[in-house]
Tab-separated table of C-alpha atoms in Angstrom:
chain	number	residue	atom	x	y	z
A	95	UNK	CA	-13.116	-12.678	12.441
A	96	UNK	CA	-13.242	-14.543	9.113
A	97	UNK	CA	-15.330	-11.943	7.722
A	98	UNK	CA	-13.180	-8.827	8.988
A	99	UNK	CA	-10.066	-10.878	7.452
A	100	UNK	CA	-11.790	-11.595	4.080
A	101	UNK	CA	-12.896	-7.817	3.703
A	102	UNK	CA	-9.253	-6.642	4.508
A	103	UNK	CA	-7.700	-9.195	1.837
A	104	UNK	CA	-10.424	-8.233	-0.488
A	105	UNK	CA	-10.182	-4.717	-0.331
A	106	UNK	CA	-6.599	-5.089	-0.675
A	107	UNK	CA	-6.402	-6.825	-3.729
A	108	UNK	CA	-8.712	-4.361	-5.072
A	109	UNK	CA	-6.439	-1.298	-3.687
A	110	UNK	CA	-3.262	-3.162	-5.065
A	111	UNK	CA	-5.479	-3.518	-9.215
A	112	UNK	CA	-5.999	0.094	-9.092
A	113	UNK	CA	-2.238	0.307	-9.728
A	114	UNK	CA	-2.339	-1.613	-13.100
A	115	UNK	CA	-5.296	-0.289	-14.654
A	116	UNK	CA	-4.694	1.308	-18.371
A	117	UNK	CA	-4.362	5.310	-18.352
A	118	UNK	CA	-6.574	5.062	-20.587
A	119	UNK	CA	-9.431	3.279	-18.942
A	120	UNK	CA	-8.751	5.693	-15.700
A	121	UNK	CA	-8.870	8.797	-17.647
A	122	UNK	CA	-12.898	7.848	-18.241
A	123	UNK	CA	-13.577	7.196	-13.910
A	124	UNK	CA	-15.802	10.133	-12.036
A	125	UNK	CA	-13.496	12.481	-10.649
A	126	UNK	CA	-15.015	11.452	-7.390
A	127	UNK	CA	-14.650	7.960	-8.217
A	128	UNK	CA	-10.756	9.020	-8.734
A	129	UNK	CA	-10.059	11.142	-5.724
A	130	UNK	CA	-11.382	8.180	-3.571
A	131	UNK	CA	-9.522	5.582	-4.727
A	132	UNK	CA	-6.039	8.020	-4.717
A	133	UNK	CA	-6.840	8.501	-0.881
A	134	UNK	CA	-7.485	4.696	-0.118
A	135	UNK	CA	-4.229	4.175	-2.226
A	136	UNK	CA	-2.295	6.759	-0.129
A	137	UNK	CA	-3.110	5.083	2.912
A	138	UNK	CA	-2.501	1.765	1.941
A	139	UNK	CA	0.805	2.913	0.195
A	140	UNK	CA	1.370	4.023	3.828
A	141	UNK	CA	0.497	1.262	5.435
A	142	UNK	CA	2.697	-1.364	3.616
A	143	UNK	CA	5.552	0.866	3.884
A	144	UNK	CA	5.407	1.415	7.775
A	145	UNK	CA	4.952	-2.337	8.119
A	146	UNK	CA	8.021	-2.798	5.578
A	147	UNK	CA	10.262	-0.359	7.699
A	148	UNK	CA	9.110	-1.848	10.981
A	149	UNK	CA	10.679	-4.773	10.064
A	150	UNK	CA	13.693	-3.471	9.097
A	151	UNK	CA	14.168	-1.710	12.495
A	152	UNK	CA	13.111	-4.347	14.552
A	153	UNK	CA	16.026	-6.574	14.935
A	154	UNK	CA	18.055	-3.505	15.694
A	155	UNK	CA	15.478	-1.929	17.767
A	156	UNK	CA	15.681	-5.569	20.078
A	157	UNK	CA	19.548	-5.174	21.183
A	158	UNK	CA	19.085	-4.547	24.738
A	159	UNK	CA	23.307	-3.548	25.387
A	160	UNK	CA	24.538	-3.658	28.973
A	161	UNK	CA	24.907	0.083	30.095
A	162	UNK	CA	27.836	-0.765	32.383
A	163	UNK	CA	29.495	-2.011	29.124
A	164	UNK	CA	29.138	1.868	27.813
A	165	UNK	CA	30.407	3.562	30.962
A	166	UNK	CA	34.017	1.224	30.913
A	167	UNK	CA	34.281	2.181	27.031
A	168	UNK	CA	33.206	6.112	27.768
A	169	UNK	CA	35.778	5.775	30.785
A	170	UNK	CA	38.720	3.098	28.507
A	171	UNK	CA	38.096	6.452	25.545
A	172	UNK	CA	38.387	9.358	28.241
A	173	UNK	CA	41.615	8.225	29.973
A	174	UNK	CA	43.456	7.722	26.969
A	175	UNK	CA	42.218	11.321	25.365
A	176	UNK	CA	43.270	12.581	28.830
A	177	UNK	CA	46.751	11.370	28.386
A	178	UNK	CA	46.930	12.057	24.835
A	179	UNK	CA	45.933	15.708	24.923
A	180	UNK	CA	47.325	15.955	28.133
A	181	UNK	CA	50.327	16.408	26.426
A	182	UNK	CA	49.822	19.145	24.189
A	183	UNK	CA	47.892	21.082	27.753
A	184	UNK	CA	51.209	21.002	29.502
A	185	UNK	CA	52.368	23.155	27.606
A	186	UNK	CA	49.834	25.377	28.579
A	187	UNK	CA	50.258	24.601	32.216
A	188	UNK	CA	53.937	25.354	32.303
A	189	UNK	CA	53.522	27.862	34.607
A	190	UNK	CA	51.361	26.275	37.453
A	191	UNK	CA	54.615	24.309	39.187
A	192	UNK	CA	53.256	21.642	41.133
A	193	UNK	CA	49.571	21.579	39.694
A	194	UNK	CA	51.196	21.577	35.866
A	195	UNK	CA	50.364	17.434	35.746
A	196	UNK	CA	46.817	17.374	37.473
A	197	UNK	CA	45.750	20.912	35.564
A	198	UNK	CA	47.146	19.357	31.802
A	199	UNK	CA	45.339	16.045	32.489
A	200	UNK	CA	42.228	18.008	33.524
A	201	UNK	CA	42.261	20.155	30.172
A	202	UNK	CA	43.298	16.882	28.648
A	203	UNK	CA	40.369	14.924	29.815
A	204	UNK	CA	38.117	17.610	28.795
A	205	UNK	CA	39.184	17.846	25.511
A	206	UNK	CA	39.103	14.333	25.431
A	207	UNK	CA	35.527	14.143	25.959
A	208	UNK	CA	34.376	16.996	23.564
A	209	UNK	CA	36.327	15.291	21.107
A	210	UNK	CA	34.034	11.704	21.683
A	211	UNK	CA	31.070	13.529	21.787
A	212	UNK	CA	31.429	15.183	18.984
A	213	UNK	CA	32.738	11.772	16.940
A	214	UNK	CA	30.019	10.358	18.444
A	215	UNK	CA	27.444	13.254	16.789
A	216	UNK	CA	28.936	12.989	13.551
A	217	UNK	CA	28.851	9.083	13.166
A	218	UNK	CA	25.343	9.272	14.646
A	219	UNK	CA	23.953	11.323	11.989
A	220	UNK	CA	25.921	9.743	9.422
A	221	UNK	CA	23.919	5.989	10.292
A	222	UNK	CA	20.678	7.704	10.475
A	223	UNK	CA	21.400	9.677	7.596
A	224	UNK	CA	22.378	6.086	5.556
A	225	UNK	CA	19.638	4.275	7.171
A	226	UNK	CA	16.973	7.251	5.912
A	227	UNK	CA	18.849	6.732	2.365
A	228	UNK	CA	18.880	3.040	2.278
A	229	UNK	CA	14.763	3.228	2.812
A	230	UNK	CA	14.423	5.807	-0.010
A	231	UNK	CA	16.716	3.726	-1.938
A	232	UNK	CA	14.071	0.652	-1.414
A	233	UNK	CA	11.433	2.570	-2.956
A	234	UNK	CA	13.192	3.790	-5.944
A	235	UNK	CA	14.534	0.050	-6.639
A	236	UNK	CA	10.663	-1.164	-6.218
A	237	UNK	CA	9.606	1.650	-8.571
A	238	UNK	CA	12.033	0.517	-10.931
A	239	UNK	CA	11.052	-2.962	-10.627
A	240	UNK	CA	7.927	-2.340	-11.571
A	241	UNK	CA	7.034	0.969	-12.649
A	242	UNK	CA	3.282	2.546	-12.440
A	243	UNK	CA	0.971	2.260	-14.851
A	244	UNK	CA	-1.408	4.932	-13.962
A	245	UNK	CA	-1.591	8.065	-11.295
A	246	UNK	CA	-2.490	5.711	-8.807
A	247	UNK	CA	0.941	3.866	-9.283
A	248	UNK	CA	1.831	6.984	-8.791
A	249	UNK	CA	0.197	8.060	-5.879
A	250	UNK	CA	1.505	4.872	-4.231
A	251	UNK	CA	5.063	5.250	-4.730
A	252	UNK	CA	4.699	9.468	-3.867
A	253	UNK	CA	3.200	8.193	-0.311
A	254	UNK	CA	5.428	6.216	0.200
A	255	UNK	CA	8.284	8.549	-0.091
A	256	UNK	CA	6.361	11.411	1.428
A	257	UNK	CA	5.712	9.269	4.565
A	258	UNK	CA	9.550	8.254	5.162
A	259	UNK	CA	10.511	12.013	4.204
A	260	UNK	CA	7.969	12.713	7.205
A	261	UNK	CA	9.280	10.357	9.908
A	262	UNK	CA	13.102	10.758	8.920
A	263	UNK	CA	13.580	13.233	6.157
A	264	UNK	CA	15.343	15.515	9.524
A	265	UNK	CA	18.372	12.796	8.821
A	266	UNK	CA	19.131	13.705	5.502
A	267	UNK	CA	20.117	17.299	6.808
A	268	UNK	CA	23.821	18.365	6.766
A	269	UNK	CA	25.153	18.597	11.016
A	270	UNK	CA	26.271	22.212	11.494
A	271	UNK	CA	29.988	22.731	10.268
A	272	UNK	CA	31.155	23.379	13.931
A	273	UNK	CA	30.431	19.903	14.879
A	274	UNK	CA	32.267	18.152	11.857
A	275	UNK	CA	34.777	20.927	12.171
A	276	UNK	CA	35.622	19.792	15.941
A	277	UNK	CA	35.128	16.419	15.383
A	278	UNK	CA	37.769	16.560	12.620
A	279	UNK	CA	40.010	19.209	14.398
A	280	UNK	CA	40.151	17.366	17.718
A	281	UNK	CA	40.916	13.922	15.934
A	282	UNK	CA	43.710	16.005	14.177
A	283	UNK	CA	45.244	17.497	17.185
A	284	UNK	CA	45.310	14.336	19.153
A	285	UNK	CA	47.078	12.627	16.493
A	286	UNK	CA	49.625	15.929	16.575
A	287	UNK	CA	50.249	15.103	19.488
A	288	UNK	CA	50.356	11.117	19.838
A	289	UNK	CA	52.897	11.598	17.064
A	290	UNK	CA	55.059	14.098	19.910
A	291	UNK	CA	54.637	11.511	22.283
A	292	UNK	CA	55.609	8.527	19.739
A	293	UNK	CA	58.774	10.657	18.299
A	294	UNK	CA	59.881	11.418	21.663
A	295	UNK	CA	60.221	8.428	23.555
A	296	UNK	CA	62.191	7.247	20.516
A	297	UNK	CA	60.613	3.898	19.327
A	298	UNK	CA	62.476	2.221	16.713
A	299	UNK	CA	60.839	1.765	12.970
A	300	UNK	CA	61.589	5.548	11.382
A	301	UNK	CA	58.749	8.119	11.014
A	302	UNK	CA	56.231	5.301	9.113
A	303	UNK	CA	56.201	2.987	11.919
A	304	UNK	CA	56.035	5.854	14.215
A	305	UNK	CA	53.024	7.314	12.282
A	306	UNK	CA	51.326	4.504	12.503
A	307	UNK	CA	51.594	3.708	15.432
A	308	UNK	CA	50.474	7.330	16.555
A	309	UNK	CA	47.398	6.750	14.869
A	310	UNK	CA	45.805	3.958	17.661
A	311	UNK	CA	44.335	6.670	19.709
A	312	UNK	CA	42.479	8.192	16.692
A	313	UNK	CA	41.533	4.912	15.638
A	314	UNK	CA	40.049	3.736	19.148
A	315	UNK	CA	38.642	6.904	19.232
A	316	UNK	CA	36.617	6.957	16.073
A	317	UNK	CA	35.939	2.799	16.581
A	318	UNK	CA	34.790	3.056	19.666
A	319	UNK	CA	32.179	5.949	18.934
A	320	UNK	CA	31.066	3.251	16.017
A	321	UNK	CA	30.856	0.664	18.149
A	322	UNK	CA	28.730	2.797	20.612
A	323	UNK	CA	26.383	4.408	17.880
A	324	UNK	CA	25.597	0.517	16.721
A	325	UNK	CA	25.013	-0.843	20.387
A	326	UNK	CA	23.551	2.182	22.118
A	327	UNK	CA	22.152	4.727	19.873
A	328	UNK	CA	20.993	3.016	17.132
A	329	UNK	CA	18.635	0.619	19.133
A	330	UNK	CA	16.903	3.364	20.454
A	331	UNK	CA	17.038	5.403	17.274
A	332	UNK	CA	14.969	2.710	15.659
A	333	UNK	CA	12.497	1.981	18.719
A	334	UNK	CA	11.949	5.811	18.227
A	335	UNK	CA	11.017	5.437	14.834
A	336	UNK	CA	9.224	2.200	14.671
A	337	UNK	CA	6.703	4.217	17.335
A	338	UNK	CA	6.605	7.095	14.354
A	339	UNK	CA	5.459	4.340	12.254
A	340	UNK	CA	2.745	2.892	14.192
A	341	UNK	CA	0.533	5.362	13.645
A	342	UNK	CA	0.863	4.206	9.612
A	343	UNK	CA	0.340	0.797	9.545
A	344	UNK	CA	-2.413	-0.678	8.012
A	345	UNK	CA	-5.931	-1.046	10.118
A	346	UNK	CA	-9.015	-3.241	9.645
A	347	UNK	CA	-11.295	-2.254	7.071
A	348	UNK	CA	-14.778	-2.336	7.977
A	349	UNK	CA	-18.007	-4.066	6.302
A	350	UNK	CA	-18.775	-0.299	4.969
A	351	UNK	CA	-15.488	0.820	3.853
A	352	UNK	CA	-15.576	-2.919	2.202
A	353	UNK	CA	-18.642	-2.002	0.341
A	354	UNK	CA	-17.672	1.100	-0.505
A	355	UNK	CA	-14.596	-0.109	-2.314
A	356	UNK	CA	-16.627	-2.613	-4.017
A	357	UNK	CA	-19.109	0.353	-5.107
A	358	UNK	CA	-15.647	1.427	-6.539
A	359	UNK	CA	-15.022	-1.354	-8.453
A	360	UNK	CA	-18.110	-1.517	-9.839
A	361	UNK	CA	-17.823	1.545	-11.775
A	362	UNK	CA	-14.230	0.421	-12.518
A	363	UNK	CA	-16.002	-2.223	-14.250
A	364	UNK	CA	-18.659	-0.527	-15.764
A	365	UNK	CA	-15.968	1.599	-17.198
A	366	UNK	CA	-14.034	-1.571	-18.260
A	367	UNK	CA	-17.435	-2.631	-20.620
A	368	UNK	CA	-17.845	0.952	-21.777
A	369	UNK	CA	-14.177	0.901	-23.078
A	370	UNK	CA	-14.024	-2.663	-24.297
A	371	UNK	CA	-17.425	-1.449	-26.306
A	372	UNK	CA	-15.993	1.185	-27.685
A	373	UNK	CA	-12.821	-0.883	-28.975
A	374	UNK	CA	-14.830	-3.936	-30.388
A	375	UNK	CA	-17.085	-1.626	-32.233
A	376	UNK	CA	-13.886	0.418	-33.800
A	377	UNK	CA	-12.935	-3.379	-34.770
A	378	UNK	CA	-16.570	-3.956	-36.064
A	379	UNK	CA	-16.413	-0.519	-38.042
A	380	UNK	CA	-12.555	-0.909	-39.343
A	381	UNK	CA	-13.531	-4.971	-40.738
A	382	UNK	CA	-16.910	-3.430	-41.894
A	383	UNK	CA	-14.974	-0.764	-43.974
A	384	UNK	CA	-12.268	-2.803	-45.308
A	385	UNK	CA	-14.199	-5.605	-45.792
A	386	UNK	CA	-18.260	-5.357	-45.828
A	387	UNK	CA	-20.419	-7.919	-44.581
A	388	UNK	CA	-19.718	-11.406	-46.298
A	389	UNK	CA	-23.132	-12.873	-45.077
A	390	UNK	CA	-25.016	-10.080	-47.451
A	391	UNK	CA	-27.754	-9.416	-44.477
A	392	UNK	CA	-26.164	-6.102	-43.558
A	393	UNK	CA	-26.615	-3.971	-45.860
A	394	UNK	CA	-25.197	-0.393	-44.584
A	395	UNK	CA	-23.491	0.635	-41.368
A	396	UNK	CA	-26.254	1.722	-39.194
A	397	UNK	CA	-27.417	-2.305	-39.318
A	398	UNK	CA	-24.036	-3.362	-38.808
A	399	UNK	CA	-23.865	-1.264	-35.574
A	400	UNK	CA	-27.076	-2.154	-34.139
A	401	UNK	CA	-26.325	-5.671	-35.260
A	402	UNK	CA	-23.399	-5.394	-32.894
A	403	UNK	CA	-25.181	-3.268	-29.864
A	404	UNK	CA	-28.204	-6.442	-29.863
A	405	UNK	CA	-25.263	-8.857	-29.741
A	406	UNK	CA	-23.367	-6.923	-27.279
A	407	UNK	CA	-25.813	-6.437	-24.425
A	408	UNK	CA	-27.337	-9.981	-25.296
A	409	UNK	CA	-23.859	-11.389	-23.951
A	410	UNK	CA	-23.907	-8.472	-21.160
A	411	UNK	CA	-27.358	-9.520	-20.328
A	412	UNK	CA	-26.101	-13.178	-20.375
A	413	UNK	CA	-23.125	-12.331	-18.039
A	414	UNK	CA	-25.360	-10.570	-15.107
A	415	UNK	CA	-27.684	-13.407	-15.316
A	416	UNK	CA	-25.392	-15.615	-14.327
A	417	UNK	CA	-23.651	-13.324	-11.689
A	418	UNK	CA	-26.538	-13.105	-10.223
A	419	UNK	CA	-27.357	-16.320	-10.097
A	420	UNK	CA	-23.763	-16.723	-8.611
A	421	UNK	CA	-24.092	-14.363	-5.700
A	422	UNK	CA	-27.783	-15.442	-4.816
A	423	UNK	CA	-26.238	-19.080	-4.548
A	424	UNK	CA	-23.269	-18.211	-2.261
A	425	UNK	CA	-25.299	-16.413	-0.248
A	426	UNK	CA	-27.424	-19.380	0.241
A	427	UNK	CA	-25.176	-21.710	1.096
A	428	UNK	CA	-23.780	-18.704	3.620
A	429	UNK	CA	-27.127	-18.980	4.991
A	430	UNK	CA	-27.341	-23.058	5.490
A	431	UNK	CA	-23.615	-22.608	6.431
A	432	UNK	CA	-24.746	-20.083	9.407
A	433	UNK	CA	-27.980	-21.912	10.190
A	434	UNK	CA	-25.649	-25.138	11.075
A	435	UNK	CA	-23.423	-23.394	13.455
A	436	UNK	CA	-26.279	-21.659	15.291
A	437	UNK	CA	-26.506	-24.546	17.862
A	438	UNK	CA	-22.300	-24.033	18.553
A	439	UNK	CA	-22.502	-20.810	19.108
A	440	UNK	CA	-25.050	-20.888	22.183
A	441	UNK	CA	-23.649	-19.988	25.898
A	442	UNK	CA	-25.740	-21.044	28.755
A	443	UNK	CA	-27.107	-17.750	30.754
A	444	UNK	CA	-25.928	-17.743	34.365
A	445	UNK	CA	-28.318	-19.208	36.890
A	446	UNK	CA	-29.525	-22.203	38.112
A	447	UNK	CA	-31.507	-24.380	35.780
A	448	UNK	CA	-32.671	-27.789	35.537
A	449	UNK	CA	-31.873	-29.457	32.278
A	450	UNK	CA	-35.340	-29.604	30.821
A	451	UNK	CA	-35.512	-25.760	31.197
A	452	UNK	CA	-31.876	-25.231	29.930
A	453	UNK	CA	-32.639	-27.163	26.811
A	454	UNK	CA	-35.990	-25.213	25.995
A	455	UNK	CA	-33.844	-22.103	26.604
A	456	UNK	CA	-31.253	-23.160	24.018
A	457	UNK	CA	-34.697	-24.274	21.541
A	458	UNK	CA	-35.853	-20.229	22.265
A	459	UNK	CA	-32.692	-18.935	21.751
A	460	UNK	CA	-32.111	-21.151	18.503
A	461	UNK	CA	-35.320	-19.763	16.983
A	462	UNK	CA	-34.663	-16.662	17.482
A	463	UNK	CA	-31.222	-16.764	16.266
A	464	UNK	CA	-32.848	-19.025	13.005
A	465	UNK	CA	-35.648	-15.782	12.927
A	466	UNK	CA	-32.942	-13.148	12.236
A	467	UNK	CA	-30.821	-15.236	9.987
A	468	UNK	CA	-33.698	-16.412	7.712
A	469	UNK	CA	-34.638	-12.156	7.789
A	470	UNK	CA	-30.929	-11.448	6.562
A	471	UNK	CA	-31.327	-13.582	4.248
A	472	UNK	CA	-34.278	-12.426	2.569
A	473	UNK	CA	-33.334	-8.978	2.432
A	474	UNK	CA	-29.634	-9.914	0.803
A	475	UNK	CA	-31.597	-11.969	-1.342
A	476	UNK	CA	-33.918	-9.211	-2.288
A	477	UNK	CA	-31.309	-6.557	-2.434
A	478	UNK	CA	-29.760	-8.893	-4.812
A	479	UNK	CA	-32.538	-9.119	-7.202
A	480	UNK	CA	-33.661	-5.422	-6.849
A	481	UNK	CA	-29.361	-4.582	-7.846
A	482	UNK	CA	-29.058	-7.271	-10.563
A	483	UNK	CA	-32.747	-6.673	-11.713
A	484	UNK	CA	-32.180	-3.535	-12.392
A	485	UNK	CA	-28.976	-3.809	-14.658
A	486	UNK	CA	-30.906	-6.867	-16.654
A	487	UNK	CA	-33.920	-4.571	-17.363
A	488	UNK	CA	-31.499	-2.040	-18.416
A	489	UNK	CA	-29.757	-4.285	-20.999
A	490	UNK	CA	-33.333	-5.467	-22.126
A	491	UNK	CA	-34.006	-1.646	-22.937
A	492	UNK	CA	-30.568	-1.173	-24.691
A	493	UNK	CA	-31.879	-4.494	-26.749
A	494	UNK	CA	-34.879	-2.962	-27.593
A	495	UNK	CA	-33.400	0.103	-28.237
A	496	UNK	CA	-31.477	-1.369	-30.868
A	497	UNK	CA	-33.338	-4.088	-32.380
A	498	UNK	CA	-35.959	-0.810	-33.270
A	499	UNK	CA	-33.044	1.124	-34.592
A	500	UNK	CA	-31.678	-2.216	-36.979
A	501	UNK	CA	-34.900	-2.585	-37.681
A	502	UNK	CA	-35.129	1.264	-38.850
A	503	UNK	CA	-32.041	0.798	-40.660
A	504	UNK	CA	-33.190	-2.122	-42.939
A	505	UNK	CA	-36.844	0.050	-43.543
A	506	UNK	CA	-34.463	2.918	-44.675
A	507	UNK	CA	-32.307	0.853	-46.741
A	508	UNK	CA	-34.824	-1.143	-48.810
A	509	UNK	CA	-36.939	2.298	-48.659
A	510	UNK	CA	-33.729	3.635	-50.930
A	511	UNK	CA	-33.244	0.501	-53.001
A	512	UNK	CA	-37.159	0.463	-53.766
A	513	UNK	CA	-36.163	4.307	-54.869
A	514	UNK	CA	-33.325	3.500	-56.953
A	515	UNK	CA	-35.245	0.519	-59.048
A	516	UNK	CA	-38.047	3.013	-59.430
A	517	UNK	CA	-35.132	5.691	-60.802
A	518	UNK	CA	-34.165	2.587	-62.844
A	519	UNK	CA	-37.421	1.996	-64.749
């Protein structure tokens, strides 16, 4: 488990300094190199952001609202629209005698519950339309926060947009004009006719107070389709999405996607030497120009810049030494740390036993267990030195290498002074 942990912080960290590497030093990675790390950035861009929007729904996504609580406010909403528009339908039913009052406060009632459904649409979309916003809004203020440095800042903050467009980018579409249009229309004509019902019985206060007060069934109306969206359709809005979102978050990297990320950063690093090089020898050449060479032992540039490749790999030489030294001795005391848990680890087979033959059973299995941890070790160990080796005898050639060319330089140079005092004489 400790391992599996350690190879998903690891890898992490490594995903996470792909972000702020220089342009400049990504512009010289494989294009192999690059397209794998943009598709290990994608999904870990992915990742973070289901597990950030997750959270966010969950506390909503918890409310577990009474259902009889909904029915009393559907039924509290319905009655009054009845009456309400009921007023306005008897007109309509003028003509039906007896059956004008039941037939008004059945067109009433109806009209009374188009007009909640279709509030109830049209503040539905607008807090999954805000709540869709609000999450694009939380990547654009991280972006801002810290902008990216490279494509693969980039890439992060793209996936991370793509994948909320993908799970709610539906919410950001406009509802369809009829719905906003009855939604509106209805809540207009009940308040026509609240305001008939207000005038006519006469309450005292003049036509503000009146107003006003013919408002409260438009106001219920459009608070209690708030109040439902919040308690009953938003929790299971966000359960909804927080299922969408499971499929994103993050999962466990393995030993072999571990590795290969690390073979990924080693040619991130190789890259890093090859463009710190190249920068310390433009220094070596600018100081070499403006200057010259104030100990009097180089003579011309071709010395200078072997002079600086022998001291270069000399210190690169240096540096793998050690790491190598480094890794062999962590893996060692991996090895002693293993070897001292082996005993801790054993589980007595099923069966009946006497102790003598359960304790030489835990000695076999011990050795055994010892057997394959000592082989492990031997082949990390060699693996080591055949990886490290190989990069040391590398920089021993590239020492070579350039000792023969200083050494070339300094024959040509005193080859050409030896010419010019010969000119001389």
């Amino acid at each position: 488990m400790n391992s599996i942990t350690n190879h998903n912080h690891n890898s992490a960290a490594s995903i996470v300094a792909w972000q702020y590497l220089h342009q400049e030093l990504t512009a010289l990675l494989p294009e192999q190199i690059k397209s794998q790390m943009s598709q290990r950035e994608k999904r870990y861009a992915e990742g973070e952001k289901a597990k950030t929007r997750i959270n966010d729904l969950t506390p909503l996504a918890r409310r577990n609202p009474n259902p009889e609580t909904q029915k009393i406010v559907n039924i509290a909403i319905g009655i009054m629209s009845a009456l309400t528009f009921s007023a306005g339908a008897r007109i309509l039913t003028s003509g039906f005698g007896s059956m004008s009052i039941p037939a008004s406060l059945f067109i009433g009632g109806a009209a009374g519950v188009v007009a909640d459904k279709k509030v109830m649409k049209v503040m539905e979309h607008h807090r999954k339309k805000s709540s869709t916003q609000q999450a694009l809004k939380d990547i654009e203020k991280q972006k801002q926060a810290d902008p990216p440095n490279n494509e693969f800042g980039t890439i992060f903050y793209q996936s991370q947009t793509a994948l909320v467009l993908k799970v709610e980018g539906q919410h950001l579409n406009k509802l369809p004009f009829s719905d906003v249009g009855l939604a509106l229309g209805l809540s207009g004509t009940e308040y026509a006719m609240s305001l008939g019902i207000v005038i006519g019985l006469g309450l005292p206060g003049g036509i503000v107070l009146n107003a006003i007060a013919a408002s409260l069934p438009v106001v219920m109306l459009w608070g209690a389709a708030s109040l439902q969206n919040d308690a009953f359709e938003m929790p299971g809005h966000a359960r909804a999405l927080i299922g969408q979102y499971e499929s994103s978050l993050p999962i466990e990297i393995t030993e072999i996607e571990a590795n290969q990320i690390a073979v990924i950063d080693e040619e991130v690093a190789l890259k890093q030497r090859e463009l710190a090089y190249e920068q310390a020898l433009n220094l070596r050449r600018e100081k070499f120009v403006s200057e010259g060479d104030t100990s009097g032992r180089l003579k011309n540039w071709d010395m200078v810049e072997a002079d600086f490749q022998i001291e270069w790999y000399e210190k690169e030489k240096h540096q793998i030494e050690k790491e190598q030294d480094e890794k062999r001795e962590q893996r060692y005391f991996k090895f002693k740390e293993d070897s001292g848990k082996i005993g801790e680890s054993f589980v007595p087979p099923a069966g009946t036993y006497s102790p003598e033959q359960m304790a030489q059973l835990k000695i076999e299995w011990e050795q055994t267990k010892t057997e394959k941890l000592t082989e492990n070790f031997a082949h990390d160990i060699q693996w080591l030195n055949q990886k490290y080796g190989n990069k040391i005898k590398h920089y021993e050639a590239e020492i070579t290498t350039a000792r023969q060319r200083y050494a070339e330089a300094e024959s040509r140079w005193q080859q050409e002074r030896d010419l010019q005092k010969t000119s001389v004489n």
